[in-house]
Coordinates of C-alpha atoms in Angstrom, one line a residue:
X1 CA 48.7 150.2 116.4
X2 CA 49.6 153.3 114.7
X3 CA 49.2 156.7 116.9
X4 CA 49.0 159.9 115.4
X5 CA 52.3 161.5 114.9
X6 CA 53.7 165.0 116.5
X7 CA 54.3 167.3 114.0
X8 CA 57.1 165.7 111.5
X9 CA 60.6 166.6 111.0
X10 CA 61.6 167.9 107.6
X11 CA 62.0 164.5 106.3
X12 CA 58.9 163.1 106.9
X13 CA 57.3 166.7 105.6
X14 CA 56.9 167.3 102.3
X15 CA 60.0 168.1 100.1
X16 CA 60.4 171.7 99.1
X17 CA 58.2 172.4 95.9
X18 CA 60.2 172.3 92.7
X19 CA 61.5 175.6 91.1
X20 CA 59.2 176.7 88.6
X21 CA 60.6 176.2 84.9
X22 CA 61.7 179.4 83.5
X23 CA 59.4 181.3 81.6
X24 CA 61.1 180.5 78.4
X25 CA 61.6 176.6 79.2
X26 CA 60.1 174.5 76.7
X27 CA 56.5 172.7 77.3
X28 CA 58.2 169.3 77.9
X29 CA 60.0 171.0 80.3
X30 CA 57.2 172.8 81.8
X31 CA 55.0 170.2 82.2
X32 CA 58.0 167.5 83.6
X33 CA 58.2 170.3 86.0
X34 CA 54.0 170.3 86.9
X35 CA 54.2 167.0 87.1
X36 CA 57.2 166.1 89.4
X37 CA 55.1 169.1 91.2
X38 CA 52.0 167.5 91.5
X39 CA 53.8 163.8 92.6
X40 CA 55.5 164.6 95.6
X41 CA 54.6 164.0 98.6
X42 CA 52.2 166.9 100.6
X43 CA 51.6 166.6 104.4
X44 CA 47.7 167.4 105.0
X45 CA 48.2 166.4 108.8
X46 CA 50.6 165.5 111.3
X47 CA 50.2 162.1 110.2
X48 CA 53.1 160.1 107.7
X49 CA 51.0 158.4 105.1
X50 CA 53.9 157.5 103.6
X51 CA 55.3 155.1 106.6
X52 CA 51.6 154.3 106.8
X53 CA 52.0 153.1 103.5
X54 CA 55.1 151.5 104.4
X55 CA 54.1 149.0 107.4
X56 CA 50.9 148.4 104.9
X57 CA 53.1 147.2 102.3
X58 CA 55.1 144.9 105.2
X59 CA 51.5 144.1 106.4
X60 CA 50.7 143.0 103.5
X61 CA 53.7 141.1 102.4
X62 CA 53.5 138.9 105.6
X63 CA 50.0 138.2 104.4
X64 CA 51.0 136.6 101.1
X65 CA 54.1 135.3 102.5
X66 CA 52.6 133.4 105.6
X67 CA 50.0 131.9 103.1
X68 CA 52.9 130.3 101.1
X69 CA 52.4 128.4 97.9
X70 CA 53.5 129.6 94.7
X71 CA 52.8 133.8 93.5
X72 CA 53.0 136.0 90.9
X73 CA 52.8 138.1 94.4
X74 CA 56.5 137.4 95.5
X75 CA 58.6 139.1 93.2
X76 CA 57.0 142.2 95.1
X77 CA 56.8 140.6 98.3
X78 CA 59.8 138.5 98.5
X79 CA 58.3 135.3 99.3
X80 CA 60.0 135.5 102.5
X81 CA 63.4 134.4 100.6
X82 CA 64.9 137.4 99.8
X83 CA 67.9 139.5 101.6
X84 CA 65.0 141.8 103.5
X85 CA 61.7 140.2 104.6
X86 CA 58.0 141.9 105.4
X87 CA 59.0 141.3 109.3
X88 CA 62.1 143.8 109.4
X89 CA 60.2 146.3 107.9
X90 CA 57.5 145.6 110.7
X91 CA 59.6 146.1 113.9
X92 CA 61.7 148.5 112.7
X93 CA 58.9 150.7 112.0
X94 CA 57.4 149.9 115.0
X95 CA 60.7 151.2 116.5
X96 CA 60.9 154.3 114.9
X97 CA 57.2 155.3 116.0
X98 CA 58.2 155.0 119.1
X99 CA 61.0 157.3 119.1
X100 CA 59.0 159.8 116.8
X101 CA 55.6 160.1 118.4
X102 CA 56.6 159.7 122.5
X103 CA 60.2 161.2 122.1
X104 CA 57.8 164.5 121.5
X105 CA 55.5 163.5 124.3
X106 CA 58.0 163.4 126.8
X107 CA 58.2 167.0 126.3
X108 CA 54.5 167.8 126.8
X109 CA 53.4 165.6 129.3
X110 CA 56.5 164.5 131.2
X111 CA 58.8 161.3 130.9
X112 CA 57.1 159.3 134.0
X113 CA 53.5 159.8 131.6
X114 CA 55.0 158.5 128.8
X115 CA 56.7 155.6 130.4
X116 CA 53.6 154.5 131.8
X117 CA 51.8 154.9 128.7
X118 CA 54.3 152.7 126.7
X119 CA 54.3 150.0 130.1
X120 CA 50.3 150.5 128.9
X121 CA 50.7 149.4 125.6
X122 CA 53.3 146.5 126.3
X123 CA 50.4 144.9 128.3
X124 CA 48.0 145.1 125.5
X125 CA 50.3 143.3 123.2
X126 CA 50.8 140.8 126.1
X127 CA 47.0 140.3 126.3
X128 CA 47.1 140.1 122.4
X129 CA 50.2 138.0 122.6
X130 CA 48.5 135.3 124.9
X131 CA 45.2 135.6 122.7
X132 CA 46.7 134.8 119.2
X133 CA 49.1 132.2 121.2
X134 CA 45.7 130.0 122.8
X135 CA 43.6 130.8 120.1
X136 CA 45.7 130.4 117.2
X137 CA 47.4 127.2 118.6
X138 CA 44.7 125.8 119.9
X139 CA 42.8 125.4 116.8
X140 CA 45.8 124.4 115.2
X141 CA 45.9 121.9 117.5
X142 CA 42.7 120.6 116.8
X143 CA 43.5 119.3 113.6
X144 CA 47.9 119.2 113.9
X145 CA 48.7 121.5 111.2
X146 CA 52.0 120.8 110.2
X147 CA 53.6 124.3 111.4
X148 CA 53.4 123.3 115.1
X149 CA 56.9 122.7 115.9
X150 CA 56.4 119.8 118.5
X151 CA 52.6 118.2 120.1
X152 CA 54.1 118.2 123.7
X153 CA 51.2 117.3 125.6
X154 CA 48.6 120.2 127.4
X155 CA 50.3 120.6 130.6
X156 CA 50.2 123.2 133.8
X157 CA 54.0 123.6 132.4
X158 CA 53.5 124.9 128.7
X159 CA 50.8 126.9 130.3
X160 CA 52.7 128.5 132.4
X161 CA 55.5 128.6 130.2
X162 CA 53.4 130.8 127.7
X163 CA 51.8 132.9 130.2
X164 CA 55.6 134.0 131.3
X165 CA 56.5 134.5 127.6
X166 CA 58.8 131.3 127.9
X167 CA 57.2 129.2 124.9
X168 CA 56.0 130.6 121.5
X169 CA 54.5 129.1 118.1
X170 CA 55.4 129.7 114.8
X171 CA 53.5 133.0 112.9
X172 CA 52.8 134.0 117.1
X173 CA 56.6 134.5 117.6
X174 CA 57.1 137.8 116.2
X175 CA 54.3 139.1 118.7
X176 CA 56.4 138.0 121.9
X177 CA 59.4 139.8 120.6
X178 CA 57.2 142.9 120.2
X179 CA 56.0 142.4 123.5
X180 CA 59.4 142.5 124.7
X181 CA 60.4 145.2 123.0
X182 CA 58.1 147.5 123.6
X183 CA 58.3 146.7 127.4
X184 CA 62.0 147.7 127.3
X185 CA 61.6 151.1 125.6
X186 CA 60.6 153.2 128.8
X187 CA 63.9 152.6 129.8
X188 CA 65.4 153.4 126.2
X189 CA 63.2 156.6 126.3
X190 CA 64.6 157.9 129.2
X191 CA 68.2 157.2 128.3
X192 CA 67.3 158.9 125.3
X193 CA 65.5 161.9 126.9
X194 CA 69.0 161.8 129.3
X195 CA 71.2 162.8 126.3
X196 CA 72.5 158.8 126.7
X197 CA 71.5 157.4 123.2
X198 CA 75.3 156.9 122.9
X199 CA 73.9 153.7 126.0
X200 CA 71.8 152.4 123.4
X201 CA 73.3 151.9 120.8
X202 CA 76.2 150.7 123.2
X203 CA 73.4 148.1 124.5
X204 CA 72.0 147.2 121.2
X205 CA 74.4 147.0 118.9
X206 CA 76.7 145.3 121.3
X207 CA 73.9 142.8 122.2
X208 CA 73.8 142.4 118.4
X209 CA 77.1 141.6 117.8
X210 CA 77.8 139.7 120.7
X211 CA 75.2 137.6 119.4
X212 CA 76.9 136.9 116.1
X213 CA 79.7 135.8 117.5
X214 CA 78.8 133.9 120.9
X215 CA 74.8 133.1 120.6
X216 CA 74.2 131.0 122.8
X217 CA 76.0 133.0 125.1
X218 CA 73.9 136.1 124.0
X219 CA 70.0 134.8 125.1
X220 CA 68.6 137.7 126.7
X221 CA 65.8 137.7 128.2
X222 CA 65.9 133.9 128.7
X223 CA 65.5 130.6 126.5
X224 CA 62.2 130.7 124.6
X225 CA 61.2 127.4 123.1
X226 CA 60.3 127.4 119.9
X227 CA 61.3 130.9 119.1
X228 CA 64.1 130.0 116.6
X229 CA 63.5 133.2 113.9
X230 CA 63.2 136.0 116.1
X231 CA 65.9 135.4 118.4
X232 CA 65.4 138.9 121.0
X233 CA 69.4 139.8 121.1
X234 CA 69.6 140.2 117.2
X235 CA 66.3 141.7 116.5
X236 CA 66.5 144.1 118.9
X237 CA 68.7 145.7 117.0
X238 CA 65.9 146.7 114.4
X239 CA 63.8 148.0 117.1
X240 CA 66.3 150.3 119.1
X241 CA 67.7 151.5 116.0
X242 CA 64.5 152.8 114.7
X243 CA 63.8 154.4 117.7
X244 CA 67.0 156.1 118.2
X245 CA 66.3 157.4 114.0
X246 CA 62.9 158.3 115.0
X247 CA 63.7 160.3 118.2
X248 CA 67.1 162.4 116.5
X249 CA 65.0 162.4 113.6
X250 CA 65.5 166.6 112.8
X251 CA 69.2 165.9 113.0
X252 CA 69.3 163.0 110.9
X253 CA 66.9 164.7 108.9
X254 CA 68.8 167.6 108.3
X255 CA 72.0 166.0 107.9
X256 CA 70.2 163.9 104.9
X257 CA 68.8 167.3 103.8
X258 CA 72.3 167.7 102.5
X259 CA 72.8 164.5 100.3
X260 CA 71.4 165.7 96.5
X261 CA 68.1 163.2 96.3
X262 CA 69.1 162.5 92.5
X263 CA 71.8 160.5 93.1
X264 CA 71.1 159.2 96.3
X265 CA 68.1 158.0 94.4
X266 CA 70.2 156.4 91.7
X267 CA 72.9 155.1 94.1
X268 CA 70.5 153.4 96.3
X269 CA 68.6 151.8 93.4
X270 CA 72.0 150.6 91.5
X271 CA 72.8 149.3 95.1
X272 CA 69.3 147.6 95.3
X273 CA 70.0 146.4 91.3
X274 CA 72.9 144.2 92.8
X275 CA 71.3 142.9 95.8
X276 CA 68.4 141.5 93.7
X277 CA 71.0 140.3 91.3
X278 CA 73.1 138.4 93.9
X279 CA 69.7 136.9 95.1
X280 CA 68.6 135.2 91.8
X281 CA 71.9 134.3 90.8
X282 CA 71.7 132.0 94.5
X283 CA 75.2 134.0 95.5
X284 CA 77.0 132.8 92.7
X285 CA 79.8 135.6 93.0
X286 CA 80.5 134.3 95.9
X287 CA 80.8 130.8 95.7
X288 CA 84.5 129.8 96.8
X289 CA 85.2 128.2 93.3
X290 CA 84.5 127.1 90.3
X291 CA 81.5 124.3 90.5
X292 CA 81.0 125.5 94.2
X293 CA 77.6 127.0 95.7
X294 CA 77.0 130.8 97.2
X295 CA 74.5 129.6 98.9
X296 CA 76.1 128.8 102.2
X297 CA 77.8 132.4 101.6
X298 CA 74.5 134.3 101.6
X299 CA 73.3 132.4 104.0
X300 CA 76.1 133.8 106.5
X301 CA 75.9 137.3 105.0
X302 CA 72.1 137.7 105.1
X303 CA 70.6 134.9 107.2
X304 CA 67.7 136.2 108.8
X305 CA 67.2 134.5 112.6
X306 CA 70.6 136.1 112.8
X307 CA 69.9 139.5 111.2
X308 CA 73.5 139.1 109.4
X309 CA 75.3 142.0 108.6
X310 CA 74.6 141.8 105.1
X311 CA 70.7 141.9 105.9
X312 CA 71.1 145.2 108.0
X313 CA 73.2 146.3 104.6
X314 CA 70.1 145.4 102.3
X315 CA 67.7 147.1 104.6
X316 CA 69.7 150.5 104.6
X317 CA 69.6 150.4 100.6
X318 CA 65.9 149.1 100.5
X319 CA 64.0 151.3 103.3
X320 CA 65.3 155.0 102.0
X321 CA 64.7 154.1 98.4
X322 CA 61.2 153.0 99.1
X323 CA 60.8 155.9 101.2
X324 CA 62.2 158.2 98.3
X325 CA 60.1 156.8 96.0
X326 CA 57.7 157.5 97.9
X327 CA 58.3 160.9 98.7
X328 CA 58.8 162.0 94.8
X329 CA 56.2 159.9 93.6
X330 CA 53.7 159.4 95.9
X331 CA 50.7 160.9 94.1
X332 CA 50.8 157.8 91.8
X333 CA 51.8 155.3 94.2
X334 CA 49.0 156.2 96.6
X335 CA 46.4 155.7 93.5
X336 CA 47.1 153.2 92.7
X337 CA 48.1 151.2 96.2
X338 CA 47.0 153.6 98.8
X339 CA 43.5 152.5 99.4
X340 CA 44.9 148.8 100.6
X341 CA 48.2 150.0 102.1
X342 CA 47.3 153.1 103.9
X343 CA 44.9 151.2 106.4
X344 CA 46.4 148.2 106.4
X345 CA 49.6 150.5 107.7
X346 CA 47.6 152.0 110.2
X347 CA 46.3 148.6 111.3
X348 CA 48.8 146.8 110.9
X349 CA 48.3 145.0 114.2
X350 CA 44.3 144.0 113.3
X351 CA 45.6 142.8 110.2
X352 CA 48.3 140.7 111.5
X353 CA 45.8 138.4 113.8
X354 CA 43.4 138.4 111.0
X355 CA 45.7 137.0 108.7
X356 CA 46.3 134.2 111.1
X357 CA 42.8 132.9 110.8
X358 CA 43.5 133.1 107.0
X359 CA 46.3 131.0 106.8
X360 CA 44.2 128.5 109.5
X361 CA 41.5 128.0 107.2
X362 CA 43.1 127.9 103.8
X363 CA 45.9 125.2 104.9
X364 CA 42.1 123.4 106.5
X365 CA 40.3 123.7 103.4
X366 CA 42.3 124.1 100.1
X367 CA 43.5 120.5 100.3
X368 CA 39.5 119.4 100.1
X369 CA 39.2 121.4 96.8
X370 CA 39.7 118.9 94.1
X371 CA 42.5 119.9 91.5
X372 CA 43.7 122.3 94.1
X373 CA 47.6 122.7 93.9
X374 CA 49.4 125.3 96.1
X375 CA 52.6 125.4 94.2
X376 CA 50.7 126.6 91.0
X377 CA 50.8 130.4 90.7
X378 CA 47.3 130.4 88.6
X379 CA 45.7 128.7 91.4
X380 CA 47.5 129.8 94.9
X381 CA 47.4 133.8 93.9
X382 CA 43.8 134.1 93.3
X383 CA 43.8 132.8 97.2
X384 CA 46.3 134.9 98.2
X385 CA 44.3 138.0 96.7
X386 CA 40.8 136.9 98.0
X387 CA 42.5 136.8 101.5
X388 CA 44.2 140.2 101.5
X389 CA 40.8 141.9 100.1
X390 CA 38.4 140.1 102.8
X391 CA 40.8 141.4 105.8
X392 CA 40.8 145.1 103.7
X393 CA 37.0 144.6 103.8
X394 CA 37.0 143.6 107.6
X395 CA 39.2 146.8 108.0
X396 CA 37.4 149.5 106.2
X397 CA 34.1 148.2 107.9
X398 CA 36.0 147.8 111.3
X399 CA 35.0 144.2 112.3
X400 CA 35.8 143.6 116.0
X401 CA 37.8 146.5 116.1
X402 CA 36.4 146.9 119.9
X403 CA 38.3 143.6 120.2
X404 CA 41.3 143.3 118.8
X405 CA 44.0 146.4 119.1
X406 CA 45.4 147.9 115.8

């Protein structure tokens, strides 16, 4: 799934090495100033480990997520509750790739190459799509696990009706709208490469807000069954925007360049401070009076299936701080987290169909293991663990990787 990058813009380089401490400074100073030094981020290649890192830490977050239960996991993962899920982070990513690695490309090799190359890859996550979709559905069927959103019978119909991207499952759905995506972006590449991204933003974010405000109005491509999360014209908007950040990424970047990181840093995390503040007090300070619930106000600030305003807002804070973080502190991050999230990141794909096997044979199994209760942390997290380390294994020793596209 992940392609090795062009050479990166100054953002997604490493930062400028500190200014040594004056000769006079004293040790603490000195060795704050080795240290902040030997943190940061340092490119070896043309490769981003840190939004490797990134789509590995959404990978893995959909993995814990998707098993459900209780976790001492989600206050790091969210628990698919929170104002910014695992699945945002995913396609936008998968957005900004696009515009960063073939926005290059089209330079080299020519736009009609890189077209077809993206048309290329659309079909693979078609093929991957339809795989995931029989496979995963059919076994579910086997046994009606509970996620299957309706037991219409096996018909030409449905066949058809998946086959033509019609009809979708849960934990499959995000794949179709990936699909779709991705078979859209030749045309965003060449508006792009035209000096016309101000025609896709028009497209997207109009798409997005005419969505919020008429939606049934607003179903582009066409009515998919079942596909009640990832509805195409709002999540679109994650995609398109990250490749339109990914492809002017040297302007951004070095309009960015300008902001002190200090207190970005600060304002971002005092921003991120309130979000997770409004979250666990269930929206309180904005309930419409007193004995009254915010629930019903976050949910139309931040409701997901939507992508509310508010959630765009939350991702805007989140994304550059993790990135940040990253950047200034990566030495430490990637220690401690870098040997899971790094591949996972640049398998993101492999690790997504794996993890629907897991979540098939725990929800077939765990309720034969006596004493077994999935809403206790002490007994779900251990699962949730054991699962994320057998796919890491499967990874690192590249199980069917001749098989399954990553």
């Amino acid at each position: 799934m992940a392609a090795v990058a062009p050479s990166p813009p100054r953002l997604l380089t490493a930062p400028a090495a500190a200014p040594a401490p004056a000769v006079g400074a004293p040790p603490l100073a000195r060795l704050r100033g080795r240290a902040a030094r030997g943190w940061r981020y340092r490119s070896t290649d043309r490769r981003d480990l840190r939004l490797d890192f990134l789509r590995g830490y959404c990978a893995f977050a959909m993995v814990v997520d998707h098993l459900g239960g209780a976790s001492y996991f989600y206050p790091i993962t969210g628990g698919n509750t929170f104002f910014v899920s695992a699945a945002e982070g995913f396609i936008f990513l998968s957005g900004l790739l696009v515009g960063l690695i073939y926005g290059p490309r089209v330079l080299r090799e020519g736009l009609a190459r890189v077209q077809l190359h993206l048309l290329k890859r659309a079909f693979t996550l078609y093929a991957v799509t339809l795989g995931l979709t029989f496979t995963f559905v059919g076994l579910s069927r086997l046994v009606e696990m509970p996620w299957l959103q309706d037991v219409e019978p096996l018909t030409p119909a449905l066949g058809v009706g998946i086959l033509t991207l019609h009809h979708t499952y849960y934990l499959v759905d995000v794949m179709l709208l990936y699909t779709l995506l991705l078979a859209v972006s030749p045309l965003a590449i060449l508006l792009l490469t035209a000096g016309r991204t101000w025609a896709v933003l028009l497209f997207s974010v109009g798409l997005w807000l005419t969505y919020q405000w008429f939606p049934a109005q607003a179903l582009v491509p066409w009515v998919i069954v079942n596909n009640d999360t990832f509805v195409v014209a709002a999540w679109q908007i994650w995609f398109f925007g990250g490749m339109v950040i990914g492809y002017h990424r040297s302007k951004i970047w070095r309009w960015l360049g300008r902001i002190p990181a200090a207190p970005a840093v600060l304002a971002l995390a005092g921003a991120a401070g309130l979000l997770i503040a409004l979250r666990l007090s269930e929206g309180a300070a904005l309930a419409a009076g007193p004995g009254a619930s915010g629930l019903a106000a976050l949910d139309a600030l931040f409701g997901k299936e939507s992508a509310r305003p508010g959630r765009l807002l939350a991702f805007a804070v989140f994304f550059p701080l993790l990135y940040l973080i990253l950047t200034y502190a990566w030495a430490p991050f990637n220690r401690l987290f870098g040997w899971l999230l790094v591949p996972f990141g640049q398998n993101a794909l492999y690790v997504y169909a794996m993890h629907l096997f897991a979540v098939y044979l725990t929800a077939l199994f765990l309720p034969y293991v006596p004493g077994f209760d999935r809403f206790d942390p002490n007994h779900n997290t251990p699962v949730q663990l054991v699962a994320v380390l057998v796919i890491w294994l499967l990874v690192k020793r590249e199980v069917l990787f001749d098989v399954i596209p990553r």
